[in-house]
Amino acid sequence: MNQLLLPLLLMLVVAIPLVMGTRKQKKAAAAQQELLSSLAPGDRVMTTSGLYATVADASADTTIDLEIAEGVVTTWLRQAVREKVEPAVETDEDATDSTDTDEVVEAPVVESKDDERVEEKSGAQIAPPLEHGKK
């Protein structure tokens, strides 16, 4: 009896994580399938490539039409939809803050070796142009 106890315990130690991992994968697949079947026109989604779009037509079984810009509709596989996202809601404070700032900030100018004027954008450093063929 003692000779069978150790192999049985080892099999349990290996089998339990495998079963738990399989259950987790099945739940994730079921949740993804539920998401894909619940898509309707007007839903805001993100694709697996990171593209944010609005569902324009979801009547086909394997494809879905996504509006990526005003009047620009593209056709995607349903499996390319990663998740539904909530549309960005602009609060009253955001609306008033954006209209209050009317001042223009000029970017600093950096002089390069070739006396070319290069504008620096928001603190980023700009490398001088490459000199090909010179040694």
Short mmCIF file of C-alpha atoms in Angstrom, two decimals:
data_model
loop_
_atom_site.label_atom_id
_atom_site.label_comp_id
_atom_site.label_asym_id
_atom_site.label_seq_id
_atom_site.Cartn_x
_atom_site.Cartn_y
_atom_site.Cartn_z
CA MET A 1 0.00 0.00 0.00
CA ASN A 2 2.83 2.41 0.85
CA GLN A 3 4.39 1.73 -2.55
CA LEU A 4 1.29 3.08 -4.34
CA LEU A 5 0.81 6.12 -2.13
CA LEU A 6 3.78 8.14 -3.42
CA PRO A 7 2.99 7.70 -7.17
CA LEU A 8 -0.67 8.57 -6.54
CA LEU A 9 0.30 11.75 -4.69
CA LEU A 10 2.66 12.74 -7.49
CA MET A 11 -0.07 12.19 -10.09
CA LEU A 12 -2.46 14.35 -8.04
CA VAL A 13 0.11 17.13 -7.73
CA VAL A 14 0.52 17.13 -11.53
CA ALA A 15 -3.15 16.57 -12.45
CA ILE A 16 -4.76 19.25 -10.26
CA PRO A 17 -3.02 22.27 -11.88
CA LEU A 18 -3.73 20.85 -15.35
CA VAL A 19 -7.45 20.50 -14.60
CA MET A 20 -7.64 23.96 -13.02
CA GLY A 21 -5.83 25.54 -16.00
CA THR A 22 -8.17 23.86 -18.45
CA ARG A 23 -11.22 25.13 -16.54
CA LYS A 24 -9.82 28.67 -16.59
CA GLN A 25 -9.24 28.50 -20.36
CA LYS A 26 -12.76 27.20 -20.96
CA LYS A 27 -14.26 30.04 -18.92
CA ALA A 28 -12.21 32.63 -20.84
CA ALA A 29 -13.23 31.11 -24.19
CA ALA A 30 -16.89 31.11 -23.16
CA ALA A 31 -16.67 34.75 -22.06
CA GLN A 32 -15.06 35.73 -25.39
CA GLN A 33 -17.74 33.85 -27.34
CA GLU A 34 -20.44 35.61 -25.30
CA LEU A 35 -18.85 38.98 -26.08
CA LEU A 36 -18.67 38.25 -29.82
CA SER A 37 -22.28 37.12 -29.98
CA SER A 38 -23.54 40.15 -28.02
CA LEU A 39 -22.02 42.79 -30.32
CA ALA A 40 -24.58 45.18 -31.78
CA PRO A 41 -24.36 48.28 -33.98
CA GLY A 42 -23.23 51.30 -31.99
CA ASP A 43 -21.05 49.35 -29.55
CA ARG A 44 -17.56 50.78 -29.04
CA VAL A 45 -14.89 48.03 -29.31
CA MET A 46 -11.13 47.52 -29.35
CA THR A 47 -9.57 45.00 -31.73
CA THR A 48 -6.67 42.70 -30.96
CA SER A 49 -4.38 45.10 -32.84
CA GLY A 50 -5.40 48.00 -30.58
CA LEU A 51 -7.73 49.78 -33.00
CA TYR A 52 -10.73 51.53 -31.41
CA ALA A 53 -13.87 51.48 -33.54
CA THR A 54 -17.66 51.52 -33.47
CA VAL A 55 -19.66 48.51 -34.67
CA ALA A 56 -21.49 49.48 -37.87
CA ASP A 57 -22.98 46.09 -38.84
CA ALA A 58 -22.91 42.81 -36.91
CA SER A 59 -25.35 40.75 -38.98
CA ALA A 60 -22.80 38.36 -40.55
CA ASP A 61 -21.72 35.22 -38.70
CA THR A 62 -17.94 35.40 -39.19
CA THR A 63 -17.30 39.07 -40.03
CA ILE A 64 -18.19 42.41 -38.52
CA ASP A 65 -18.15 45.91 -40.01
CA LEU A 66 -16.34 48.49 -37.89
CA GLU A 67 -16.44 52.25 -38.39
CA ILE A 68 -12.94 53.50 -37.61
CA ALA A 69 -13.57 57.14 -38.59
CA GLU A 70 -16.50 59.20 -39.74
CA GLY A 71 -17.73 57.46 -42.90
CA VAL A 72 -14.87 54.89 -42.99
CA VAL A 73 -16.22 51.36 -42.51
CA THR A 74 -13.94 48.30 -42.65
CA THR A 75 -14.74 44.59 -42.48
CA TRP A 76 -13.03 42.46 -39.81
CA LEU A 77 -13.25 38.90 -38.56
CA ARG A 78 -15.33 38.71 -35.40
CA GLN A 79 -12.43 37.06 -33.57
CA ALA A 80 -10.40 40.25 -34.05
CA VAL A 81 -12.61 42.04 -31.50
CA ARG A 82 -10.81 41.94 -28.16
CA GLU A 83 -13.21 43.78 -25.85
CA LYS A 84 -16.02 46.28 -25.56
CA VAL A 85 -14.94 49.68 -24.31
CA GLU A 86 -16.99 52.45 -22.82
CA PRO A 87 -17.10 55.63 -24.93
CA ALA A 88 -15.09 58.50 -23.48
CA VAL A 89 -17.38 60.87 -21.62
CA GLU A 90 -16.31 64.51 -21.45
CA THR A 91 -17.15 66.09 -18.12
CA ASP A 92 -18.18 69.73 -17.69
CA GLU A 93 -14.77 70.59 -16.20
CA ASP A 94 -12.97 69.17 -19.25
CA ALA A 95 -15.17 71.19 -21.62
CA THR A 96 -14.57 74.46 -19.79
CA ASP A 97 -10.82 73.87 -19.36
CA SER A 98 -10.25 73.31 -23.08
CA THR A 99 -12.09 76.51 -24.07
CA ASP A 100 -10.42 78.73 -21.45
CA THR A 101 -6.89 78.37 -22.80
CA ASP A 102 -6.49 80.68 -25.78
CA GLU A 103 -2.76 81.37 -25.43
CA VAL A 104 -0.28 79.94 -27.92
CA VAL A 105 3.00 78.52 -26.71
CA GLU A 106 5.87 78.64 -29.17
CA ALA A 107 8.32 75.75 -29.33
CA PRO A 108 11.97 76.63 -28.55
CA VAL A 109 14.33 76.78 -31.51
CA VAL A 110 17.56 74.77 -31.53
CA GLU A 111 20.48 75.69 -33.81
CA SER A 112 22.26 72.77 -35.51
CA LYS A 113 25.79 72.59 -36.97
CA ASP A 114 24.57 73.44 -40.45
CA ASP A 115 22.85 76.65 -39.24
CA GLU A 116 19.45 75.06 -39.87
CA ARG A 117 16.63 76.07 -37.58
CA VAL A 118 15.01 73.06 -35.93
CA GLU A 119 12.02 73.46 -33.62
CA GLU A 120 12.06 71.44 -30.42
CA LYS A 121 8.72 69.90 -29.45
CA SER A 122 7.67 69.62 -25.81
CA GLY A 123 11.10 69.02 -24.29
CA ALA A 124 12.11 66.26 -26.70
CA GLN A 125 15.65 66.35 -27.95
CA ILE A 126 16.23 66.41 -31.68
CA ALA A 127 19.32 64.80 -33.12
CA PRO A 128 21.30 66.67 -35.76
CA PRO A 129 20.89 65.45 -39.34
CA LEU A 130 23.03 62.49 -40.41
CA GLU A 131 25.99 63.23 -42.64
CA HIS A 132 26.24 60.41 -45.14
CA GLY A 133 29.46 59.85 -47.04
CA LYS A 134 31.65 62.01 -44.75
CA LYS A 135 34.40 60.48 -42.68
#
